[in-house]
XYZ file of N, CA and C in Angstrom:
777
model
N 0.986 -1.541 0.312
C -0.064 0.183 -0.229
C 1.120 1.548 -0.203
N 0.607 2.152 -0.728
C 1.099 3.304 -0.892
C 1.054 4.323 0.550
N 2.167 4.971 0.982
C 2.044 5.972 2.304
C 1.257 7.132 1.312
N 0.372 6.965 2.647
C -0.238 8.702 2.622
C -0.057 9.977 3.056
N 1.466 9.937 3.353
C 2.439 11.053 3.290
C 2.087 11.499 2.744
N 2.412 12.976 2.276
C 3.004 13.666 1.182
C 4.501 13.549 0.717
N 3.939 13.175 -0.940
C 5.203 12.757 -1.286
C 6.208 13.816 -1.800
N 7.575 13.712 -1.855
C 8.082 14.931 -2.739
C 8.113 14.465 -4.274
N 8.879 15.693 -4.835
C 8.731 16.212 -5.925
C 9.345 14.556 -6.741
N 8.746 14.546 -7.941
C 9.307 13.485 -8.692
C 10.706 13.352 -9.183
N 11.049 12.590 -9.187
C 12.509 12.194 -9.744
C 12.626 11.170 -10.077
N 13.425 10.936 -11.312
C 13.532 9.794 -12.018
C 15.005 9.513 -12.713
N 15.588 8.438 -12.508
C 17.050 7.959 -12.967
C 16.502 7.295 -14.462
N 17.015 7.225 -15.263
C 17.180 6.238 -16.681
C 17.647 6.364 -17.703
N 17.182 5.854 -18.490
C 17.387 6.291 -20.051
C 15.875 6.331 -20.423
N 15.993 7.227 -22.047
C 14.683 7.618 -22.893
C 15.217 6.926 -24.024
N 14.487 6.326 -24.774
C 14.587 6.262 -26.449
C 13.484 6.391 -26.985
N 13.523 7.332 -28.198
C 12.825 7.786 -28.858
C 12.828 7.096 -30.281
N 11.787 6.624 -31.120
C 11.536 6.879 -32.205
C 10.124 8.039 -32.990
N 9.921 7.701 -34.027
C 9.052 8.694 -34.949
C 7.665 8.186 -34.173
N 7.196 8.928 -33.960
C 5.558 8.617 -33.091
C 5.893 8.038 -31.776
N 7.024 7.896 -31.109
C 6.307 7.071 -29.615
C 8.153 6.837 -28.817
N 7.970 6.746 -27.349
C 9.340 6.726 -26.542
C 9.167 5.870 -25.898
N 10.220 5.228 -24.809
C 10.430 4.498 -23.971
C 11.017 4.500 -23.137
N 10.659 5.305 -21.446
C 11.117 5.783 -20.490
C 11.571 4.754 -19.599
N 12.571 4.229 -19.628
C 12.891 3.111 -18.003
C 14.151 3.477 -17.392
N 13.753 2.914 -16.116
C 14.219 3.360 -15.210
C 13.699 2.972 -13.765
N 14.717 4.267 -12.536
C 13.943 4.558 -11.771
C 13.204 5.501 -11.069
N 11.910 5.815 -10.591
C 11.348 6.696 -10.196
C 11.032 6.629 -8.866
N 10.563 7.865 -8.213
C 9.821 7.850 -7.036
C 9.516 9.690 -6.641
N 8.403 9.538 -5.925
C 8.012 10.931 -5.686
C 6.594 10.952 -6.337
N 6.316 12.301 -6.118
C 5.087 13.045 -7.493
C 4.846 13.810 -8.151
N 4.433 14.058 -9.376
C 4.521 14.957 -10.311
C 3.648 15.798 -10.120
N 4.111 17.157 -10.727
C 2.549 18.069 -10.490
C 1.553 17.676 -11.136
N 0.788 18.420 -11.376
C -0.309 18.627 -12.221
C 0.200 18.659 -13.763
N -0.122 17.916 -14.748
C 0.156 17.916 -16.101
C -0.728 17.030 -17.211
N -0.293 17.542 -18.465
C -1.296 16.432 -19.874
C 0.088 16.631 -20.763
N -0.265 16.081 -21.571
C 0.938 15.807 -22.764
C -0.162 14.720 -23.980
N 0.340 15.483 -25.046
C 0.430 15.394 -26.236
C -0.353 13.799 -26.415
N 0.596 12.615 -26.014
C 1.176 11.458 -26.182
C -0.279 10.527 -25.370
N -0.516 9.266 -25.874
C -1.233 8.353 -25.123
C 0.013 7.687 -24.046
N -0.037 7.245 -22.827
C 1.207 7.138 -22.045
C 0.377 5.439 -21.528
N 1.559 4.757 -21.088
C 1.122 3.236 -20.830
C 2.824 3.413 -19.472
N 2.118 3.124 -18.220
C 2.539 3.425 -16.806
C 2.917 1.887 -16.770
N 4.229 1.089 -16.215
C 4.628 -0.227 -15.864
C 5.446 -0.184 -14.550
N 5.080 0.063 -13.824
C 5.692 -0.201 -12.630
C 6.125 -1.075 -11.954
N 7.332 -2.032 -11.902
C 8.008 -3.627 -11.647
C 7.973 -3.454 -10.194
N 7.547 -4.686 -10.064
C 7.196 -5.352 -8.137
C 6.256 -4.195 -7.652
N 5.650 -3.648 -7.973
C 4.698 -2.369 -6.925
C 3.732 -2.103 -7.838
N 3.027 -0.914 -6.831
C 1.823 -0.004 -8.018
C 2.317 1.321 -7.914
N 1.723 2.001 -8.709
C 1.593 3.517 -8.522
C 0.360 3.844 -8.926
N -0.368 5.268 -8.071
C -1.124 5.860 -7.983
C -1.413 7.163 -8.730
N -2.156 6.599 -9.466
C -2.591 8.154 -10.083
C -3.742 8.976 -9.877
N -3.824 10.596 -9.972
C -4.983 11.138 -10.111
C -5.897 12.160 -11.185
N -6.262 11.817 -11.562
C -7.218 12.409 -12.384
C -8.222 13.501 -12.009
N -7.941 13.923 -10.906
C -9.452 15.102 -10.283
C -8.352 15.478 -8.887
N -8.363 16.687 -8.763
C -7.258 17.462 -8.157
C -7.737 17.062 -6.304
N -9.333 16.804 -5.958
C -9.325 16.712 -4.723
C -9.775 15.233 -4.732
N -9.576 14.209 -5.496
C -9.601 12.800 -5.525
C -8.053 12.337 -4.838
N -8.523 10.914 -4.244
C -7.470 10.368 -3.357
C -6.822 9.233 -4.535
N -7.401 9.409 -5.696
C -6.405 8.333 -6.782
C -6.669 7.013 -6.825
N -5.982 6.032 -7.660
C -6.314 4.650 -7.725
C -5.137 4.405 -7.848
N -4.777 3.123 -7.333
C -3.773 2.655 -7.382
C -3.681 1.456 -8.813
N -2.583 1.475 -9.227
C -2.436 0.280 -10.627
C -0.811 -0.206 -10.771
N -1.046 -1.532 -11.060
C -0.345 -2.254 -11.200
C 0.283 -1.943 -12.481
N -0.436 -1.804 -13.387
C 0.079 -0.976 -14.814
C -1.187 -0.396 -15.139
N -1.104 1.114 -16.287
C -1.763 1.739 -16.359
C -1.587 2.891 -17.851
N -3.060 2.126 -18.509
C -2.850 3.285 -19.672
C -3.920 4.501 -19.938
N -3.055 5.586 -19.850
C -3.547 6.895 -19.980
C -3.920 7.778 -21.227
N -5.001 8.038 -21.587
C -5.273 8.793 -22.988
C -4.616 9.855 -23.098
N -4.239 10.460 -23.863
C -3.663 11.643 -24.735
C -4.498 12.932 -24.015
N -3.766 13.728 -23.911
C -4.671 15.126 -23.472
C -5.005 15.159 -21.957
N -5.144 14.271 -21.001
C -5.851 13.769 -19.894
C -5.038 14.641 -18.776
N -5.322 15.623 -17.871
C -4.875 15.859 -16.927
C -4.468 15.564 -16.096
N -3.443 14.860 -14.891
C -2.981 13.709 -14.039
C -2.084 14.110 -13.201
N -2.072 13.343 -12.259
C -0.501 13.646 -11.348
C -0.540 11.918 -11.494
N 0.583 11.922 -10.926
C 1.322 10.580 -10.909
C 2.230 10.311 -9.714
N 2.131 9.756 -8.600
C 2.673 9.127 -7.648
C 3.332 7.880 -7.262
N 4.700 7.391 -6.798
C 5.094 6.035 -6.445
C 6.446 6.119 -5.427
N 6.070 5.242 -4.825
C 7.314 4.832 -4.201
C 8.607 3.935 -4.927
N 9.923 4.471 -4.145
C 11.276 3.867 -5.181
C 10.597 3.244 -6.051
N 10.855 2.518 -7.390
C 10.817 1.566 -7.986
C 11.376 1.708 -9.023
N 11.612 0.217 -9.627
C 11.443 0.380 -11.504
C 10.480 0.489 -11.824
N 10.225 1.571 -12.959
C 9.526 1.963 -14.186
C 9.796 1.902 -15.513
N 8.899 1.682 -15.984
C 8.766 2.323 -17.534
C 8.157 2.798 -17.967
N 7.649 3.813 -18.941
C 6.819 4.580 -19.027
C 6.480 4.507 -20.684
N 5.650 4.079 -21.444
C 6.013 4.466 -22.893
C 4.842 5.470 -23.468
N 5.094 6.270 -24.079
C 4.468 7.686 -24.799
C 4.205 7.167 -26.423
N 2.991 7.064 -27.004
C 2.350 6.518 -27.943
C 1.555 8.008 -28.642
N 2.148 8.370 -29.748
C 1.377 9.602 -29.985
C -0.212 9.207 -30.664
N -1.104 10.027 -30.507
C -2.434 8.877 -31.132
C -2.879 9.181 -32.489
N -2.553 9.944 -32.945
C -2.391 10.255 -34.492
C -1.528 8.662 -35.361
N -0.417 8.183 -34.720
C 0.092 6.924 -35.000
C -0.945 6.037 -35.222
N -0.906 4.985 -36.281
C -1.296 3.482 -36.057
C -1.518 2.889 -34.593
N -0.744 2.814 -33.840
C -0.829 1.919 -32.760
C -1.382 3.409 -31.884
N -1.129 4.306 -31.788
C -2.153 5.167 -30.875
C -3.425 5.142 -31.628
N -3.685 5.132 -32.878
C -5.242 5.036 -32.960
C -6.177 3.891 -32.170
N -5.141 2.739 -32.762
C -6.064 1.416 -32.154
C -5.941 1.246 -30.437
N -4.675 1.824 -30.054
C -5.011 1.497 -28.345
C -6.475 2.677 -28.292
N -6.572 3.795 -29.008
C -7.452 4.923 -28.362
C -8.820 3.657 -28.708
N -8.761 3.262 -29.634
C -9.999 2.504 -29.946
C -10.558 1.518 -29.042
N -9.387 0.664 -28.549
C -9.476 -0.375 -27.405
C -9.695 0.055 -26.338
N -8.975 1.379 -25.399
C -9.569 2.035 -24.463
C -10.561 2.831 -24.513
N -11.293 2.945 -25.229
C -12.823 4.153 -25.664
C -12.273 5.192 -24.949
N -12.863 5.797 -24.368
C -12.719 7.381 -24.053
C -12.855 7.741 -22.369
N -11.881 6.172 -21.338
C -11.964 6.304 -20.470
C -10.640 6.832 -19.861
N -10.466 7.915 -19.334
C -9.100 8.671 -19.108
C -8.138 7.690 -18.482
N -7.977 6.743 -17.537
C -6.857 6.007 -17.269
C -7.789 4.560 -16.777
N -6.721 3.673 -17.776
C -7.496 2.157 -17.854
C -6.431 1.293 -16.569
N -7.174 0.233 -16.115
C -6.121 -0.702 -15.732
C -5.462 -1.439 -17.052
N -4.496 -1.757 -16.748
C -3.315 -2.537 -18.092
C -4.248 -4.395 -17.501
N -5.092 -4.930 -18.579
C -5.358 -6.139 -18.494
C -4.546 -7.418 -18.247
N -4.382 -8.184 -17.503
C -3.665 -9.439 -17.359
C -4.172 -10.723 -18.604
N -2.928 -11.089 -19.319
C -1.545 -10.860 -18.804
C -1.051 -10.417 -19.933
N -1.066 -9.240 -20.302
C -0.682 -8.104 -21.186
C 0.435 -7.549 -20.245
N -0.353 -7.192 -19.213
C 0.963 -6.322 -18.489
C 1.847 -7.008 -17.512
N 1.452 -8.068 -17.509
C 3.135 -8.936 -17.170
C 3.985 -9.157 -18.057
N 3.374 -9.550 -19.434
C 4.066 -9.826 -20.334
C 4.852 -8.616 -21.222
N 4.971 -7.342 -20.721
C 4.657 -6.411 -21.547
C 6.017 -6.004 -20.278
N 5.761 -6.425 -19.275
C 6.502 -5.913 -18.094
C 8.001 -6.908 -17.851
N 8.046 -8.084 -18.433
C 8.752 -9.108 -18.334
C 9.551 -8.795 -19.710
N 9.533 -8.118 -20.999
C 9.738 -7.783 -22.148
C 10.790 -6.893 -21.645
N 10.131 -5.977 -21.232
C 11.120 -4.639 -20.824
C 12.159 -4.972 -19.837
N 11.929 -5.591 -18.921
C 12.949 -6.045 -17.548
C 13.895 -6.768 -18.135
N 13.908 -7.878 -18.852
C 14.826 -8.725 -19.601
C 15.385 -8.011 -20.423
N 15.324 -7.074 -21.271
C 15.928 -6.061 -22.054
C 16.415 -5.397 -21.261
N 16.142 -4.571 -20.301
C 16.949 -3.906 -19.482
C 18.499 -4.179 -18.703
N 17.687 -5.629 -18.162
C 18.692 -6.049 -17.047
C 19.600 -6.925 -18.089
N 19.529 -6.816 -19.823
C 20.235 -7.668 -20.805
C 21.437 -6.473 -20.754
N 20.981 -4.988 -20.301
C 21.840 -4.228 -21.262
C 21.966 -4.226 -22.984
N 20.499 -4.538 -23.373
C 20.352 -4.563 -24.316
C 21.060 -2.987 -25.269
N 21.179 -2.911 -26.451
C 21.662 -1.491 -26.935
C 20.483 -0.675 -27.651
N 20.922 0.950 -27.931
C 19.543 1.136 -28.113
C 18.322 0.700 -29.003
N 18.852 0.231 -29.847
C 18.015 -0.223 -31.566
C 17.161 -1.512 -31.038
N 17.883 -2.591 -29.946
C 16.932 -3.361 -29.432
C 16.147 -2.756 -28.312
N 16.529 -1.682 -27.279
C 15.618 -1.209 -26.413
C 14.557 -0.496 -27.277
N 14.506 0.095 -28.090
C 13.497 0.653 -29.293
C 12.830 -0.636 -29.935
N 13.465 -1.369 -30.125
C 12.609 -2.803 -30.957
C 11.130 -3.370 -29.596
N 12.242 -3.311 -28.499
C 11.599 -4.099 -27.401
C 10.519 -3.227 -26.916
N 10.365 -2.181 -26.596
C 9.710 -0.755 -26.164
C 8.164 -1.015 -27.698
N 8.810 -0.856 -29.029
C 7.550 -0.761 -29.916
C 6.747 -2.382 -29.521
N 7.871 -3.398 -29.376
C 6.774 -4.886 -29.318
C 5.631 -4.775 -27.809
N 6.143 -4.405 -27.036
C 5.271 -4.542 -25.708
C 4.188 -3.570 -26.150
N 4.313 -2.409 -27.057
C 3.087 -1.335 -27.586
C 2.204 -2.317 -28.461
N 2.775 -3.012 -29.015
C 1.841 -4.008 -30.076
C 1.225 -4.876 -29.394
N 1.735 -5.452 -27.992
C 1.129 -6.445 -27.494
C -0.093 -5.908 -26.624
N -0.794 -4.438 -27.113
C -1.792 -3.955 -26.437
C -2.420 -3.330 -27.210
N -1.623 -2.596 -28.514
C -2.560 -2.202 -29.792
C -2.440 -3.126 -30.906
N -1.899 -4.261 -30.897
C -2.057 -5.328 -31.918
C -0.386 -5.346 -32.866
N -0.442 -6.068 -34.259
C 0.931 -5.814 -34.679
C 0.971 -4.601 -35.091
N 2.108 -3.622 -35.518
C 2.195 -2.496 -35.719
C 1.814 -1.926 -37.307
N 1.342 -1.490 -38.087
C 0.902 -1.312 -39.141
C 0.972 0.166 -39.993
N 1.538 0.489 -41.144
C 1.897 1.318 -41.415
C 0.648 2.428 -41.754
N -0.496 1.695 -41.618
C -1.560 2.425 -41.931
C -2.488 3.233 -40.850
N -2.717 4.464 -41.360
C -3.793 5.017 -40.450
C -4.907 5.747 -40.733
N -5.345 6.346 -39.901
C -7.033 6.535 -40.448
C -7.001 8.329 -40.672
N -5.512 8.869 -40.214
C -5.398 10.309 -40.257
C -5.531 11.080 -41.839
N -6.152 12.081 -41.801
C -6.068 12.803 -42.698
C -5.018 12.975 -43.640
N -4.708 12.791 -44.928
C -3.552 12.677 -45.792
C -2.535 14.041 -45.361
N -3.678 15.393 -45.347
C -3.230 16.695 -45.305
C -2.672 16.831 -44.048
N -3.224 16.211 -42.915
C -2.353 16.649 -41.944
C -1.121 15.434 -41.471
N -1.280 13.915 -42.351
C -0.153 13.686 -42.080
C 1.200 14.645 -42.900
N 0.808 15.449 -44.252
C 1.960 16.037 -44.829
C 2.440 17.214 -43.923
N 1.183 17.862 -43.123
C 1.732 18.859 -42.573
C 2.918 18.179 -41.399
N 2.453 17.036 -40.835
C 3.178 16.117 -39.778
C 4.683 16.504 -40.270
N 4.770 15.457 -41.270
C 6.025 15.492 -41.915
C 6.484 16.765 -42.191
N 5.914 17.953 -42.864
C 6.986 19.404 -42.523
C 7.274 19.509 -41.830
N 6.718 19.376 -40.073
C 6.867 19.957 -38.980
C 8.150 19.390 -38.336
N 8.124 17.801 -38.638
C 8.989 17.151 -38.203
C 10.601 17.374 -38.558
N 10.364 17.647 -39.948
C 11.594 17.896 -40.656
C 12.014 19.635 -39.978
N 11.241 19.885 -39.960
C 11.795 21.326 -39.128
C 11.777 21.642 -37.897
N 11.771 21.105 -37.222
C 11.245 21.306 -35.952
C 12.348 22.074 -34.971
N 13.863 22.161 -35.369
C 14.669 23.001 -34.716
C 14.380 24.220 -35.182
N 13.983 24.485 -36.294
C 14.063 26.328 -36.355
C 12.238 26.425 -36.480
N 12.496 27.459 -36.902
C 10.833 28.674 -37.001
C 9.600 27.851 -38.044
N 9.104 27.607 -37.134
C 7.319 26.695 -37.786
C 6.572 27.705 -37.785
N 5.959 28.138 -38.811
C 4.770 29.179 -38.850
C 3.602 28.410 -39.448
N 2.141 28.846 -38.568
C 1.252 27.678 -39.076
C 0.737 28.167 -40.262
N 1.216 29.770 -40.573
C 0.574 29.841 -42.460
C 1.681 29.011 -43.260
N 2.931 28.300 -42.890
C 3.551 27.759 -44.219
C 2.750 26.581 -43.569
N 2.779 25.923 -42.513
C 2.170 24.475 -42.288
C 0.843 24.488 -43.219
N 0.179 25.308 -42.828
C -1.214 25.108 -43.672
C -1.238 25.122 -45.489
N -0.046 26.191 -45.766
C -0.005 25.715 -47.362
C 0.339 24.541 -47.793
N 1.275 24.143 -47.004
C 1.926 22.434 -47.397
C 0.609 21.803 -47.144
N 0.031 21.905 -46.231
C -1.484 20.946 -46.292
C -2.909 21.600 -47.710
N -2.099 22.495 -47.850
C -3.429 23.029 -49.494
C -4.927 23.854 -48.572
N -4.479 24.045 -47.289
C -5.508 24.545 -46.718
C -5.114 26.242 -46.199
N -6.444 26.791 -45.798
C -6.222 28.385 -45.277
C -6.197 28.043 -44.064
N -5.273 28.671 -43.256
C -4.800 29.084 -41.741
C -5.909 28.244 -40.742
N -7.046 29.180 -40.897
C -8.188 28.919 -40.179
C -8.651 27.357 -40.384
N -9.271 26.816 -41.413
C -9.937 25.727 -41.762
C -8.002 24.400 -41.531
N -7.522 24.956 -41.241
C -6.108 23.778 -40.923
C -5.792 23.859 -39.753
N -6.203 25.243 -38.748
C -6.042 24.731 -37.356
C -7.139 23.861 -36.674
N -7.962 24.019 -37.397
C -9.688 23.297 -36.752
C -8.803 21.711 -37.523
N -8.692 21.781 -38.349
C -8.407 19.980 -38.912
C -7.827 19.401 -38.319
N -6.191 20.044 -37.605
C -5.456 19.405 -36.857
C -5.829 19.034 -36.138
N -6.473 20.119 -35.103
C -7.150 19.570 -33.928
C -7.848 18.264 -33.646
N -8.804 18.048 -34.330
C -9.581 17.231 -35.185
C -8.979 15.822 -35.258
N -7.828 15.634 -35.900
C -7.190 14.671 -36.727
C -5.942 14.229 -35.347
N -5.349 15.384 -34.815
C -4.730 14.694 -33.947
C -4.936 15.266 -32.246
N -5.859 15.993 -32.102
C -6.208 16.191 -30.811
C -5.665 17.178 -29.855
N -4.841 17.463 -30.485
C -4.025 18.673 -29.943
C -4.028 19.851 -30.679
N -3.732 21.235 -30.531
C -3.941 22.586 -30.780
C -2.152 22.695 -32.038
N -2.270 22.936 -32.624
C -0.815 23.575 -33.505
C -0.136 23.777 -32.601
N 0.442 24.812 -31.890
C 1.404 25.239 -31.183
C 1.675 24.597 -30.411
N 0.647 23.932 -29.043
C 1.334 22.871 -28.458
C 1.871 21.667 -28.719
N 1.329 21.228 -30.010
C 1.895 20.172 -30.546
C 3.515 20.184 -30.810
N 3.786 21.358 -31.344
C 5.414 21.799 -32.122
C 5.619 22.047 -30.601
N 5.153 22.500 -29.426
C 6.651 22.314 -28.709
C 6.521 20.749 -27.754
N 5.793 19.671 -28.127
C 5.910 18.520 -27.590
C 6.733 17.784 -28.502
N 6.704 18.164 -29.639
C 8.138 17.868 -30.795
C 9.566 18.336 -30.257
N 9.265 20.090 -30.015
C 10.272 20.256 -29.387
C 11.002 19.669 -28.567
N 10.047 19.291 -27.560
C 10.236 18.909 -26.116
C 11.027 17.426 -26.175
N 10.752 16.936 -27.032
C 11.081 15.365 -27.657
C 12.883 15.515 -27.821
N 12.924 16.470 -28.677
C 14.290 16.449 -29.581
C 15.140 16.785 -27.910
N 14.561 17.892 -27.347
C 15.327 18.554 -26.416
C 15.694 17.505 -25.051
N 15.315 16.182 -24.790
C 15.468 15.189 -23.987
C 15.984 14.385 -24.750
N 15.718 14.119 -25.955
C 17.080 12.858 -26.851
C 18.192 13.786 -26.981
N 18.207 15.139 -26.535
C 19.824 15.941 -27.020
C 20.662 15.629 -25.384
N 19.382 16.027 -24.529
C 19.781 15.636 -23.571
C 20.495 14.395 -22.507
N 19.722 13.373 -22.771
C 20.222 11.439 -22.969
C 21.231 11.614 -23.785
N 21.955 12.320 -24.689
C 23.105 11.850 -25.365
C 24.099 12.906 -24.602
N 24.059 13.398 -24.152
C 25.011 13.955 -23.232
C 24.974 15.780 -22.705
N 24.290 16.278 -23.936
C 24.122 17.991 -23.745
C 23.659 18.455 -22.216
N 24.125 19.484 -22.360
C 23.260 20.259 -20.637
C 21.815 20.917 -21.363
N 21.127 20.933 -20.611
C 19.866 21.583 -20.757
C 19.926 22.991 -21.447
N 20.520 23.731 -20.811
C 20.586 24.966 -21.925
C 21.051 24.501 -23.647
N 22.219 23.610 -23.449
C 22.585 23.178 -24.760
C 21.348 22.652 -25.649
N 20.555 21.707 -25.130
C 19.601 20.945 -25.333
C 18.120 22.220 -25.943
N 18.013 22.693 -24.925
C 17.019 23.713 -25.350
C 17.268 24.628 -26.957
N 18.249 25.516 -26.961
C 18.919 25.864 -28.221
C 19.048 24.975 -29.117
N 19.078 23.574 -29.036
C 19.271 22.694 -30.250
C 17.638 22.106 -30.786
N 16.812 22.260 -29.714
C 15.858 21.960 -30.307
C 14.887 23.082 -30.540
N 15.136 24.091 -30.574
C 14.410 25.464 -31.362
C 13.467 26.356 -29.562
N 14.349 25.910 -28.662
C 13.535 26.984 -27.680
C 14.145 28.265 -27.634
N 12.966 29.282 -27.308
C 14.055 30.381 -27.179
C 15.484 30.620 -25.739
N 14.984 29.731 -24.802
C 15.748 29.602 -23.565
C 15.620 28.580 -23.306
N 16.744 28.041 -21.959
C 16.270 27.034 -20.949
C 14.952 27.363 -20.115
N 14.477 28.474 -19.931
C 13.554 28.707 -18.959
C 12.041 28.246 -19.646
N 12.363 28.679 -21.146
C 11.040 28.202 -21.605
C 11.091 26.602 -21.206
N 12.380 26.118 -22.110
C 12.149 24.216 -22.074
C 11.794 24.102 -20.535
N 12.171 24.868 -19.419
C 11.842 24.119 -18.465
C 9.860 24.216 -17.438
N 9.500 25.462 -18.384
C 8.225 25.426 -18.216
C 7.541 24.687 -18.950
N 7.845 24.112 -20.412
C 7.275 23.488 -21.265
C 7.438 22.202 -20.583
N 8.382 21.635 -19.923
C 8.686 20.605 -19.322
C 7.639 19.954 -18.297
N 7.574 20.809 -17.368
C 6.827 20.656 -16.225
C 5.040 20.880 -17.078
N 4.959 21.612 -17.568
C 3.432 21.458 -17.990
C 3.159 20.071 -18.685
N 4.337 19.809 -19.503
C 3.796 18.335 -20.382
C 4.298 17.312 -19.617
N 4.977 17.146 -18.531
C 5.701 16.179 -18.022
C 5.434 16.133 -16.055
N 5.354 17.132 -15.675
C 4.723 17.425 -14.601
C 6.508 17.520 -13.414
N 7.210 17.467 -13.888
C 8.793 17.589 -13.319
C 9.434 18.522 -14.273
N 10.288 19.261 -12.728
C 11.670 19.819 -13.638
C 12.905 18.911 -14.293
N 13.040 19.000 -15.270
C 13.883 18.834 -16.192
C 15.168 17.852 -15.252
N 15.681 19.161 -14.709
C 17.086 18.590 -14.278
C 16.628 17.723 -13.088
N 15.452 17.014 -12.995
C 15.481 15.997 -12.219
C 15.418 14.538 -12.806
N 15.345 14.807 -13.923
C 15.670 13.486 -15.041
C 16.899 13.322 -15.476
N 17.834 12.338 -15.041
C 18.792 12.150 -14.800
C 19.387 10.789 -15.727
N 19.880 10.767 -16.445
C 20.759 9.469 -17.544
C 21.409 9.021 -16.724
N 21.083 7.664 -16.702
C 21.782 6.479 -15.978
C 21.444 4.983 -16.772
């Protein structure tokens, strides 16, 4: 049973592995996040214990041995010191769409057994074997497929939005204007803004910040300082990166340590 006393701020030590449309965070975590929300669906797998999610600020929260959280849902996570894996899946991907269909529109769902146990075993085995980056990415994607089904290149995403996302990703470290992206999609800015939210669940600017944040985290995991990571990802400065990190992940970036 989780302690009822107030938790310290969340701290995490481990590795983060990225691929287009998703990421795997795996290592040790402890404490409580700030309230936050992010673009991606989230799968949380504590190893050998439970974690607690809150979706209402005056709620007691619910314990999970494994959890699926829909994208863009404000929440708080807390845990005692333990190993944990977090998988993030962008909702516009084929896997993200399959997960949304499976878990309907419930904010936070318990992962069904035996899928939870299978996923946990896959990830812990790869980590303890000191698998290289590509092997960890393959394992993370395979774990997602346990819940979502076999990965597919097909999505139901509007082709115009798909083209716009490719354009954004290719230029994510530079200046990105909505009018330019709308032109790529052959739409007016107003129509593009509406269609983008409809197809991805995110407004244009927060989506761009989400991608920039992932670039910054990947840069930090490669050994760069957070200041250098902020500039590499196109943030105006490290303070802007820090505010975005807290808003989307609920913790100070300085508390995320590679190990």
